Coordinates of C-alpha atoms in Angstrom, one line a residue:
M1 CA 128.1 81.5 96.1
K2 CA 129.8 80.4 92.9
K3 CA 129.0 76.8 92.5
I4 CA 130.2 76.0 95.9
V5 CA 129.0 72.4 95.6
L6 CA 131.8 71.9 93.1
I7 CA 134.4 73.7 95.1
L8 CA 133.6 71.8 98.2
S9 CA 133.9 68.5 96.5
I10 CA 137.4 69.1 95.3
V11 CA 139.4 67.5 98.1
G12 CA 142.2 65.1 98.0
V13 CA 141.3 61.4 98.5
T14 CA 143.8 58.6 99.0
F15 CA 143.0 55.0 99.6
N16 CA 144.9 52.5 101.6
S17 CA 146.0 49.5 99.5
C18 CA 144.3 46.2 100.4
S19 CA 147.4 44.3 99.3
D20 CA 150.7 45.0 97.7
K21 CA 149.5 43.5 94.4
F22 CA 147.0 46.3 94.0
D23 CA 149.3 49.3 94.9
E24 CA 149.1 50.8 91.4
I25 CA 145.4 50.3 90.6
D26 CA 144.1 51.2 94.1
I27 CA 144.7 54.9 93.4
N28 CA 142.2 57.4 92.1
P29 CA 143.8 59.1 89.1
N30 CA 141.6 62.2 89.5
S31 CA 142.6 62.9 93.1
T32 CA 145.2 65.3 94.4
E33 CA 147.8 64.6 97.1
Q34 CA 146.8 67.8 99.1
A35 CA 143.4 69.5 99.5
L36 CA 143.0 72.6 97.4
T37 CA 143.3 75.5 99.9
Y38 CA 140.5 77.6 98.4
G39 CA 138.3 74.5 98.7
L40 CA 139.3 74.1 102.4
F41 CA 138.6 77.8 102.9
N42 CA 135.2 77.8 101.4
N43 CA 134.2 74.6 103.1
A44 CA 135.2 76.1 106.5
N45 CA 133.4 79.3 105.8
K46 CA 130.2 77.5 104.8
E47 CA 130.3 75.2 107.8
L48 CA 130.8 78.2 110.1
M49 CA 127.8 80.0 108.7
D50 CA 125.7 76.8 108.4
N51 CA 126.1 76.1 112.1
T52 CA 125.9 79.6 113.6
R53 CA 123.0 80.9 111.6
D54 CA 120.7 77.8 111.5
Q55 CA 117.6 76.7 113.5
W56 CA 119.8 75.3 116.4
Q57 CA 122.8 77.5 117.4
S58 CA 121.1 80.7 116.2
A59 CA 117.3 80.4 116.1
R60 CA 116.9 78.4 119.3
I61 CA 119.5 80.2 121.3
T62 CA 120.9 83.6 120.5
L63 CA 118.3 84.8 118.0
P64 CA 115.5 84.6 120.5
W65 CA 117.6 85.6 123.5
V66 CA 118.3 89.0 122.0
Q67 CA 114.6 89.0 121.1
Y68 CA 115.0 89.4 117.3
S69 CA 112.8 86.3 117.2
A70 CA 110.3 84.3 119.3
Q71 CA 109.3 80.7 118.9
R72 CA 105.7 79.9 117.8
A73 CA 105.5 76.5 119.5
Y74 CA 108.2 75.3 121.8
T75 CA 109.2 78.3 123.9
E76 CA 111.3 76.7 126.6
E77 CA 114.5 77.7 124.7
D78 CA 113.3 81.3 124.6
R79 CA 113.1 81.0 128.3
Y80 CA 116.8 80.0 128.4
Q81 CA 116.4 76.2 128.8
Y82 CA 118.4 75.4 125.7
R83 CA 119.3 71.9 124.6
L84 CA 122.8 71.0 125.9
S85 CA 123.4 69.1 122.7
T86 CA 123.3 72.4 120.8
G87 CA 126.2 73.7 122.9
V88 CA 128.2 70.5 122.2
S89 CA 127.6 71.1 118.4
L90 CA 128.7 74.7 118.6
W91 CA 131.9 73.7 120.3
S92 CA 132.7 70.7 118.1
F93 CA 132.1 72.2 114.7
S94 CA 134.0 75.4 115.7
Y95 CA 137.1 73.3 116.4
R96 CA 136.6 71.4 113.1
V97 CA 136.4 74.7 111.2
A98 CA 139.5 76.0 113.1
Q99 CA 141.4 72.9 112.0
D100 CA 140.6 73.6 108.4
Y101 CA 141.9 77.2 108.6
K102 CA 145.0 75.8 110.4
N103 CA 145.5 73.3 107.6
I104 CA 145.6 76.1 105.1
I105 CA 148.3 77.8 107.1
D106 CA 150.3 74.5 107.4
L107 CA 150.0 73.9 103.6
N108 CA 151.4 77.4 102.9
T109 CA 154.2 77.2 105.4
D110 CA 155.5 73.7 104.9
P111 CA 158.3 73.8 102.3
A112 CA 157.1 70.5 100.9
T113 CA 153.7 72.0 99.9
S114 CA 154.0 75.8 99.9
T115 CA 155.1 76.1 96.3
K116 CA 152.1 74.1 95.1
M117 CA 149.7 76.1 97.3
A118 CA 151.0 79.4 95.8
V119 CA 149.2 78.4 92.6
Y120 CA 145.9 79.1 94.4
G121 CA 146.8 82.6 95.7
P122 CA 149.6 84.6 97.3
T123 CA 150.9 82.6 100.2
E124 CA 150.9 85.5 102.6
N125 CA 147.3 86.4 101.8
Q126 CA 146.2 82.8 102.3
I127 CA 147.8 82.7 105.7
A128 CA 146.4 86.1 106.6
A129 CA 142.9 85.1 105.6
S130 CA 143.1 82.0 107.7
R131 CA 144.5 83.8 110.7
V132 CA 141.6 86.3 110.5
M133 CA 139.0 83.6 110.2
L134 CA 140.6 81.7 113.1
S135 CA 140.2 84.9 115.2
Y136 CA 136.6 85.1 114.2
V137 CA 135.9 81.5 115.3
F138 CA 137.8 81.8 118.6
L139 CA 136.1 85.1 119.3
T140 CA 132.7 83.4 119.1
L141 CA 133.9 80.6 121.3
A142 CA 135.4 82.9 124.0
D143 CA 132.3 85.1 123.9
S144 CA 130.0 82.1 124.4
F145 CA 131.9 80.0 127.0
G146 CA 134.7 82.1 128.6
D147 CA 138.1 80.3 129.0
I148 CA 138.6 77.9 126.0
P149 CA 141.3 75.7 124.4
Y150 CA 143.0 78.1 122.0
Y151 CA 145.4 78.0 119.1
S152 CA 147.6 80.8 117.8
Y153 CA 149.7 80.9 114.6
G154 CA 152.1 83.5 116.0
N155 CA 152.2 82.8 119.7
K156 CA 153.6 79.5 121.1
D157 CA 152.3 80.1 124.6
A158 CA 152.3 76.8 126.5
D159 CA 148.6 77.4 127.4
F160 CA 147.6 77.5 123.7
Q161 CA 147.1 73.7 123.1
A162 CA 144.0 73.5 120.9
L163 CA 144.6 71.9 117.5
N164 CA 147.8 70.4 118.9
V165 CA 148.0 66.7 117.9
D166 CA 149.6 65.9 121.2
A167 CA 146.8 67.5 123.2
Q168 CA 143.9 66.9 120.8
L169 CA 141.5 65.3 123.3
Q170 CA 142.6 66.9 126.5
P171 CA 143.9 70.5 125.8
K172 CA 144.4 73.0 128.5
F173 CA 142.0 75.9 128.6
A174 CA 143.6 79.4 128.1
S175 CA 142.4 82.3 130.1
Q176 CA 140.1 84.9 128.5
Q177 CA 142.7 87.6 129.0
K178 CA 145.2 85.6 127.0
V179 CA 142.7 84.6 124.3
Y180 CA 141.4 88.1 123.6
A181 CA 144.9 89.7 123.8
D182 CA 146.2 87.1 121.3
I183 CA 143.2 87.6 119.0
L184 CA 144.0 91.3 118.8
K185 CA 147.7 90.5 118.1
E186 CA 146.7 88.0 115.4
L187 CA 144.4 90.4 113.7
K188 CA 147.0 93.1 113.7
E189 CA 149.8 90.9 112.4
A190 CA 147.5 89.3 109.8
S191 CA 146.5 92.8 108.5
E192 CA 150.1 93.8 108.2
M193 CA 151.1 90.8 106.1
I194 CA 148.3 91.3 103.5
D195 CA 149.2 92.4 100.0
E196 CA 146.3 94.7 99.3
N197 CA 147.0 94.8 95.6
E198 CA 146.7 91.0 95.2
V199 CA 143.8 88.6 95.4
V200 CA 143.4 86.2 98.4
F201 CA 142.7 83.2 96.3
T202 CA 143.1 83.0 92.5
Q203 CA 139.8 81.1 92.1
G204 CA 136.8 80.2 94.2
D205 CA 137.0 83.1 96.7
V206 CA 133.4 83.9 97.6
L207 CA 134.2 85.8 100.8
F208 CA 136.8 88.6 100.1
G209 CA 137.9 88.7 96.5
S210 CA 140.7 91.1 97.2
G211 CA 143.5 91.7 99.7
E212 CA 142.2 95.2 100.3
K213 CA 138.8 93.9 101.4
L214 CA 140.4 91.3 103.6
K215 CA 142.6 94.0 105.3
R216 CA 139.6 96.2 106.0
F217 CA 137.8 93.3 107.5
A218 CA 140.7 92.3 109.7
N219 CA 141.0 95.9 111.0
S220 CA 137.3 96.2 111.5
L221 CA 137.1 93.0 113.4
R222 CA 140.0 94.1 115.6
L223 CA 138.1 97.3 116.3
R224 CA 135.1 95.2 117.4
V225 CA 137.2 93.0 119.7
A226 CA 139.2 95.9 121.1
T227 CA 136.0 97.8 121.9
R228 CA 134.6 94.8 123.6
V229 CA 137.5 94.2 125.9
K230 CA 138.7 97.7 126.6
G231 CA 139.2 98.1 130.3
S232 CA 139.5 94.4 130.7
V233 CA 142.5 93.4 128.5
Q234 CA 145.7 95.5 128.6
G235 CA 146.5 97.3 125.4
A236 CA 143.0 97.1 123.9
E237 CA 142.6 100.9 123.8
A238 CA 145.7 101.2 121.7
H239 CA 144.4 98.6 119.3
I240 CA 141.2 100.7 118.8
Q241 CA 143.2 103.6 117.5
D242 CA 145.7 101.5 115.5
A243 CA 142.9 99.5 113.8
I244 CA 141.2 102.7 112.8
S245 CA 144.4 104.3 111.4
S246 CA 145.2 101.0 109.6
G247 CA 142.0 101.2 107.6
V248 CA 138.5 99.9 108.5
M249 CA 135.5 99.4 106.2
Q250 CA 134.6 102.5 104.1
S251 CA 131.2 101.6 102.6
N252 CA 128.7 98.8 102.2
D253 CA 130.9 97.5 99.4
D254 CA 133.3 96.3 102.2
N255 CA 130.6 94.3 104.0
V256 CA 131.7 90.7 104.4
G257 CA 129.1 88.0 104.1
L258 CA 128.6 84.5 102.7
S259 CA 126.0 84.4 99.9
Y260 CA 124.3 81.1 99.4
E261 CA 123.0 79.7 96.1
N262 CA 119.6 80.4 94.6
N263 CA 118.7 76.7 94.6
L264 CA 117.8 73.9 96.9
V265 CA 121.2 72.3 96.9
N266 CA 123.1 74.9 98.9
P267 CA 120.4 77.3 100.2
S268 CA 120.8 79.5 103.2
P269 CA 120.3 77.7 106.6
L270 CA 117.1 79.4 107.9
F271 CA 115.4 79.3 104.5
N272 CA 116.2 75.5 104.3
D273 CA 114.8 75.1 107.8
F274 CA 111.7 77.1 107.0
R275 CA 110.8 74.8 104.1
T276 CA 109.8 72.1 106.7
R277 CA 109.2 74.1 109.9
S278 CA 107.3 77.2 110.9
D279 CA 108.8 77.6 114.4
F280 CA 110.2 81.1 114.2
A281 CA 108.7 84.5 114.0
I282 CA 110.0 88.0 114.5
S283 CA 109.5 88.9 118.1
K284 CA 107.0 91.4 119.5
T285 CA 109.7 93.0 121.5
F286 CA 111.7 93.9 118.4
V287 CA 108.5 94.9 116.4
D288 CA 107.5 97.3 119.2
L289 CA 111.0 98.9 119.0
L290 CA 110.8 99.3 115.3
K291 CA 107.2 100.7 115.4
G292 CA 108.2 103.3 118.0
N293 CA 106.1 101.8 120.7
S294 CA 109.2 101.4 122.9
G295 CA 112.6 103.2 122.8
N296 CA 113.4 106.7 121.6
F297 CA 112.8 106.3 117.8
D298 CA 109.9 106.9 115.4
L299 CA 108.5 104.2 113.0
D300 CA 111.5 102.5 111.4
P301 CA 111.0 101.5 107.7
R302 CA 113.3 98.6 108.2
L303 CA 110.4 96.8 109.8
F304 CA 108.8 96.4 106.4
K305 CA 112.0 94.8 105.1
F306 CA 112.5 92.5 108.1
A307 CA 109.1 91.0 108.5
T308 CA 106.2 89.6 106.4
P309 CA 102.7 91.1 106.9
R310 CA 100.6 89.1 109.3
G311 CA 98.6 86.4 107.6
T312 CA 100.9 85.9 104.6
A313 CA 100.9 82.4 103.3
K314 CA 104.1 80.5 104.0
A315 CA 104.2 79.3 100.4
S316 CA 104.4 82.8 99.1
I317 CA 107.5 83.5 101.3
L318 CA 109.2 80.4 100.0
D319 CA 108.6 81.3 96.3
G320 CA 109.5 85.0 96.8
S321 CA 106.1 86.4 95.9
A322 CA 105.1 87.5 99.4
P323 CA 103.8 91.1 99.6
E324 CA 105.6 93.9 101.3
S325 CA 103.3 96.1 103.4
T326 CA 104.1 99.6 104.7
N327 CA 101.1 99.6 107.1
P328 CA 102.4 99.2 110.7
A329 CA 99.0 97.6 111.7
D330 CA 100.1 94.6 109.7
F331 CA 102.9 93.8 112.2
S332 CA 102.6 92.7 115.8
G333 CA 105.3 90.1 116.2
M334 CA 105.2 87.0 118.4
P335 CA 105.1 87.6 122.2
Y336 CA 108.5 86.6 123.5
G337 CA 109.0 84.1 126.3
I338 CA 105.4 83.0 126.9
P339 CA 104.7 79.5 128.2
S340 CA 104.3 76.9 125.5
S341 CA 100.7 76.5 126.5
L342 CA 100.0 80.0 125.4
A343 CA 101.9 79.8 122.1
P344 CA 99.0 78.3 119.9
S345 CA 96.8 81.3 120.8
Q346 CA 99.4 83.8 119.7
A347 CA 100.9 82.1 116.6
S348 CA 98.3 83.1 114.1
S349 CA 98.8 86.8 114.9
S350 CA 102.6 86.7 114.6
N351 CA 104.8 87.7 111.7
F352 CA 107.3 85.5 109.9
F353 CA 110.6 86.9 108.8
S354 CA 110.4 88.5 105.3
K355 CA 111.3 87.1 101.9
N356 CA 114.4 89.3 102.1
I357 CA 115.7 86.9 104.8
L358 CA 113.9 83.6 104.0
K359 CA 115.3 83.1 100.6
P360 CA 117.8 80.5 99.3
D361 CA 120.5 83.0 98.2
Y362 CA 120.4 85.1 101.4
T363 CA 123.8 86.5 102.5
E364 CA 124.8 85.8 106.1
I365 CA 126.8 88.7 107.3
L366 CA 130.0 88.3 109.3
M367 CA 130.5 92.1 109.7
E368 CA 129.3 95.2 108.0
Y369 CA 130.1 98.9 107.4
S370 CA 127.2 100.1 109.5
E371 CA 128.5 98.3 112.6
V372 CA 131.9 99.9 112.0
Q373 CA 130.3 103.3 112.0
F374 CA 128.7 102.7 115.4
L375 CA 132.0 101.5 116.7
L376 CA 133.6 104.7 115.5
A377 CA 130.8 106.7 117.1
E378 CA 131.7 105.1 120.4
A379 CA 135.4 105.7 119.9
N380 CA 134.7 109.3 119.0
G381 CA 132.7 110.1 122.1
W382 CA 129.3 109.2 120.7
S383 CA 129.8 111.0 117.4
Q384 CA 126.6 112.3 115.7
T385 CA 128.2 112.0 112.3
N386 CA 129.2 108.3 112.7
Y387 CA 125.8 107.6 114.3
V388 CA 123.9 109.0 111.3
N389 CA 126.3 107.3 108.9
G390 CA 125.6 104.0 110.6
V391 CA 121.8 104.3 110.4
R392 CA 121.9 105.4 106.7
A393 CA 124.2 102.5 105.8
S394 CA 122.0 99.9 107.5
M395 CA 118.9 101.2 105.7
Q396 CA 120.6 101.3 102.4
R397 CA 121.8 97.7 102.8
W398 CA 118.2 96.6 103.4
G399 CA 116.9 98.5 100.4
V400 CA 114.9 101.2 102.1
A401 CA 114.0 104.0 99.7
T402 CA 116.2 107.1 99.9
A403 CA 113.2 109.4 100.8
N404 CA 112.2 107.2 103.7
I405 CA 115.8 107.1 104.9
D406 CA 116.0 110.9 104.9
T407 CA 112.7 111.2 106.7
Y408 CA 113.8 108.7 109.4
I409 CA 117.2 110.3 109.9
A410 CA 115.6 113.8 110.2
S411 CA 113.6 112.4 113.1
L412 CA 116.5 110.8 115.0
P413 CA 117.2 111.9 118.5
A414 CA 120.7 113.2 119.1
A415 CA 123.6 110.7 119.4
S416 CA 124.1 109.4 122.9
K417 CA 125.3 106.2 124.4
E418 CA 121.7 104.8 124.6
N419 CA 120.7 105.9 121.1
V420 CA 123.9 104.8 119.3
L421 CA 123.9 101.4 121.0
T422 CA 120.2 100.8 120.3
Q423 CA 120.6 101.7 116.6
K424 CA 123.6 99.3 116.6
Y425 CA 121.4 96.6 118.0
I426 CA 118.9 97.2 115.1
T427 CA 121.8 97.0 112.6
L428 CA 123.0 93.7 114.1
F429 CA 119.6 92.1 113.3
M430 CA 120.3 88.5 112.1
Q431 CA 123.8 88.6 113.6
P432 CA 122.6 87.4 117.0
Y433 CA 125.9 86.3 118.6
E434 CA 127.3 89.8 118.2
A435 CA 124.1 91.4 119.5
W436 CA 124.2 89.0 122.5
A437 CA 127.8 90.0 123.3
E438 CA 127.0 93.7 122.9
Y439 CA 124.0 93.5 125.2
R440 CA 126.1 91.8 127.9
R441 CA 128.9 94.4 127.4
T442 CA 126.6 97.5 127.4
G443 CA 123.2 96.7 128.8
Y444 CA 121.6 98.0 125.6
P445 CA 119.0 98.0 124.2
N446 CA 117.1 98.6 127.4
T447 CA 113.9 97.6 125.7
L448 CA 114.2 93.8 126.0
L449 CA 111.8 91.9 128.2
L450 CA 113.6 90.5 131.2
P451 CA 112.7 87.8 133.7
G452 CA 110.0 88.9 136.1
Q453 CA 108.7 91.6 133.8
T454 CA 105.3 91.8 132.3
G455 CA 104.7 91.3 128.6
T456 CA 101.6 91.9 126.5
L457 CA 99.8 89.2 124.5
N458 CA 98.5 89.9 121.0
V459 CA 95.3 87.9 121.7
A460 CA 93.7 87.5 125.1
A461 CA 94.0 84.0 126.4
G462 CA 91.9 82.7 129.3
G463 CA 90.8 86.2 129.9
E464 CA 94.4 87.5 130.4
T465 CA 96.0 90.1 128.1
T466 CA 99.4 90.0 129.9
Y467 CA 101.9 87.5 131.1
I468 CA 105.0 87.3 133.3
F469 CA 108.3 86.4 131.5
T470 CA 109.7 83.6 133.6
S471 CA 113.2 82.2 133.2
L472 CA 113.4 78.4 133.4
I473 CA 117.0 78.6 134.6
A474 CA 117.3 79.4 138.4
G475 CA 119.3 82.5 139.2
L476 CA 118.9 84.2 135.9
T477 CA 117.3 87.7 136.2
D478 CA 118.7 89.0 132.9
L479 CA 119.9 87.5 129.7
P480 CA 122.2 84.5 130.0
T481 CA 125.8 85.6 130.3
R482 CA 127.4 82.5 128.8
L483 CA 126.7 78.9 127.7
F484 CA 127.4 75.8 129.7
Y485 CA 130.6 74.0 128.7
P486 CA 129.7 71.0 126.6
T487 CA 128.9 67.7 128.4
S488 CA 131.4 66.0 126.1
V489 CA 134.2 68.2 127.4
Q490 CA 133.2 67.5 131.0
T491 CA 133.5 63.8 130.3
L492 CA 136.6 63.6 128.0
N493 CA 138.7 66.5 129.4
T494 CA 137.6 66.4 133.1
A495 CA 140.6 67.9 134.8
N496 CA 141.0 70.8 132.5
Y497 CA 137.3 71.4 132.5
Q498 CA 137.2 71.6 136.2
A499 CA 140.2 74.0 136.3
A500 CA 138.5 76.2 133.7
S501 CA 135.2 76.2 135.5
A502 CA 136.8 77.2 138.8
A503 CA 138.9 79.9 137.0
I504 CA 135.8 81.7 135.5
G505 CA 133.7 81.5 138.7
G506 CA 131.7 78.4 137.9
D507 CA 130.2 76.7 134.9
K508 CA 126.8 78.6 135.1
M509 CA 124.7 80.5 132.8
N510 CA 125.0 83.7 134.9
T511 CA 128.8 83.6 135.3
K512 CA 130.0 86.9 133.8
L513 CA 132.9 87.0 131.3
I514 CA 135.7 89.4 132.0
W515 CA 134.3 92.2 129.8
D516 CA 130.7 91.9 131.0
T517 CA 130.9 94.8 133.6
N518 CA 127.7 96.7 133.0

C-alpha cells in the first residue's frame, strides 16, 4: 500500500468561525474544499478490509464457522455464540464505507465539483469503481443479514432508502430479491461504463490500477453473485453468460486485493492482532482435509504455506523467520468447537497461521482468478479444465513449487460437483465470508464438523480422546445461516426492523436466505 497513511490524511477540513471578526484567519490555508476522491476511495477500501478481516468480524465469526480456524482459548464464538456488538459493528462500518463510495459518485456527478474531480481520474471510471465497491459492500450485508436498507446509483426504487438523508436513521429494508437483482444490474452497468484504456485514479490507486482490471473484477464479481442467486432471482442465469462474455479474470495478475504496509503503522489486521493476542490457530478440520485424512484428495502442499509447524515460537512468526516444514506430522490443527474448559489442554499442540499470512504487508483478497475458474467449472457443467486451472492458480498464488503442483494435480480425482466445490473452499481460505456463503448455497465441503457430531482431540483430556461438538444456539444443527439484525437497528428503526424480520421468516440464526436451498 503506497504510503496509505499520507493518502488517508488528505481530506478537506473546514472550521466554523467563532466570530465574524475571525472569518479570514479561522481557515486552514492547506485544506481543500472537497475531499480528494482517491483519498476517499482508499480510506473506504482500507476500512472495509480492516473490519471484515480482523479478529472480530472475521476471526471470531466467519473464519471459525467455516472451520479455517479454531480459537485456542474462548471457544464460545466457535460454537456460534458470537458477541452481538460484532454484528452491530459490521452493519455500522459497512454503511459508513458505502457512504464514502456514494460521496465519490456525488462529487463526480455534481456539476459544481465534477470538473475538479476529473483531475484525479476519468469521471466515468471513478463512478464505475464506486458502484462496483458499493455492490461488494451490499453483497456482504445481504449475505449476512437478509433484507437490508439498500442504495442504488442507477435505480430510484422507493424501497432503496439507505444513504438517503431524509431516511438516514429509519430507512426501509429492501427485499433480498430486489437487492440481489439490483447488484447484478449495477455491476453490469458499471462494467459497461468503464474505459479500459484509462486509469481509475491518476494517483494513489492501490486496488485496481487500470480500467481493464476494474472491468474484469466487475464482471467476475457479477459471475459470483449470479451463480449464488441463480434459481432464486429472475434473470441471474442470463447474467452468468453475459458476465463471462464481457470478460472475467484471465490470470493471477487480475487478482484484486488490498496490500498493507510493511511496518507497524498500517499493518494487516490479523498480524496486528497477533502481536498482542494468540487466540487463533488453523483448525484441525481444515488440516485434516489438507492432509488427506478427510475428503477425496491427497496431501495438499498448500498446508505448508497456510500453517506454521507445531511448536514454532510466536516471535519468529512476527519477525518473519519462522521455518516452513514439509513434514505432515508437524501439523495437527486446533480441535474445532471444543468447550473452553478443554482448550488449554489442546492449545500447545495446535498450529498458528503461517508467516505468509501473519505478516504486516499481507494482501487481503477481495476476489481472485482461481475462484473465477471454479465458477466457470460450475457454469460449464463441472468442467475438468476449469477445475484443474483453478487448483493450479491457487497453488501458484501461494508459492507452491511447480513440481509439487504437477504432482498434486496428477493425483486429483475427476471433476464433480463435490470435488470442484471442495477445491473452491480451499481456494477461499482467508476469505471467510465468501466461503460461508458458498457452504450455505451448496452444502460443501461436506467435511466440516457439525453440531452433534464427534470430533477428535489432539491430546487426551480426562481420559477422553473425543468430544461432541455442541452448538450454544438452540435450534442450530448446521452452520448458522445468517447473523442477527443489530440491536441498534432494533432500537432505532423498530417498525422497519419488525417488518424485515417478519418478511424473512424471523430474526434467527437459522432463518435461511432466499438462495440457501441445499
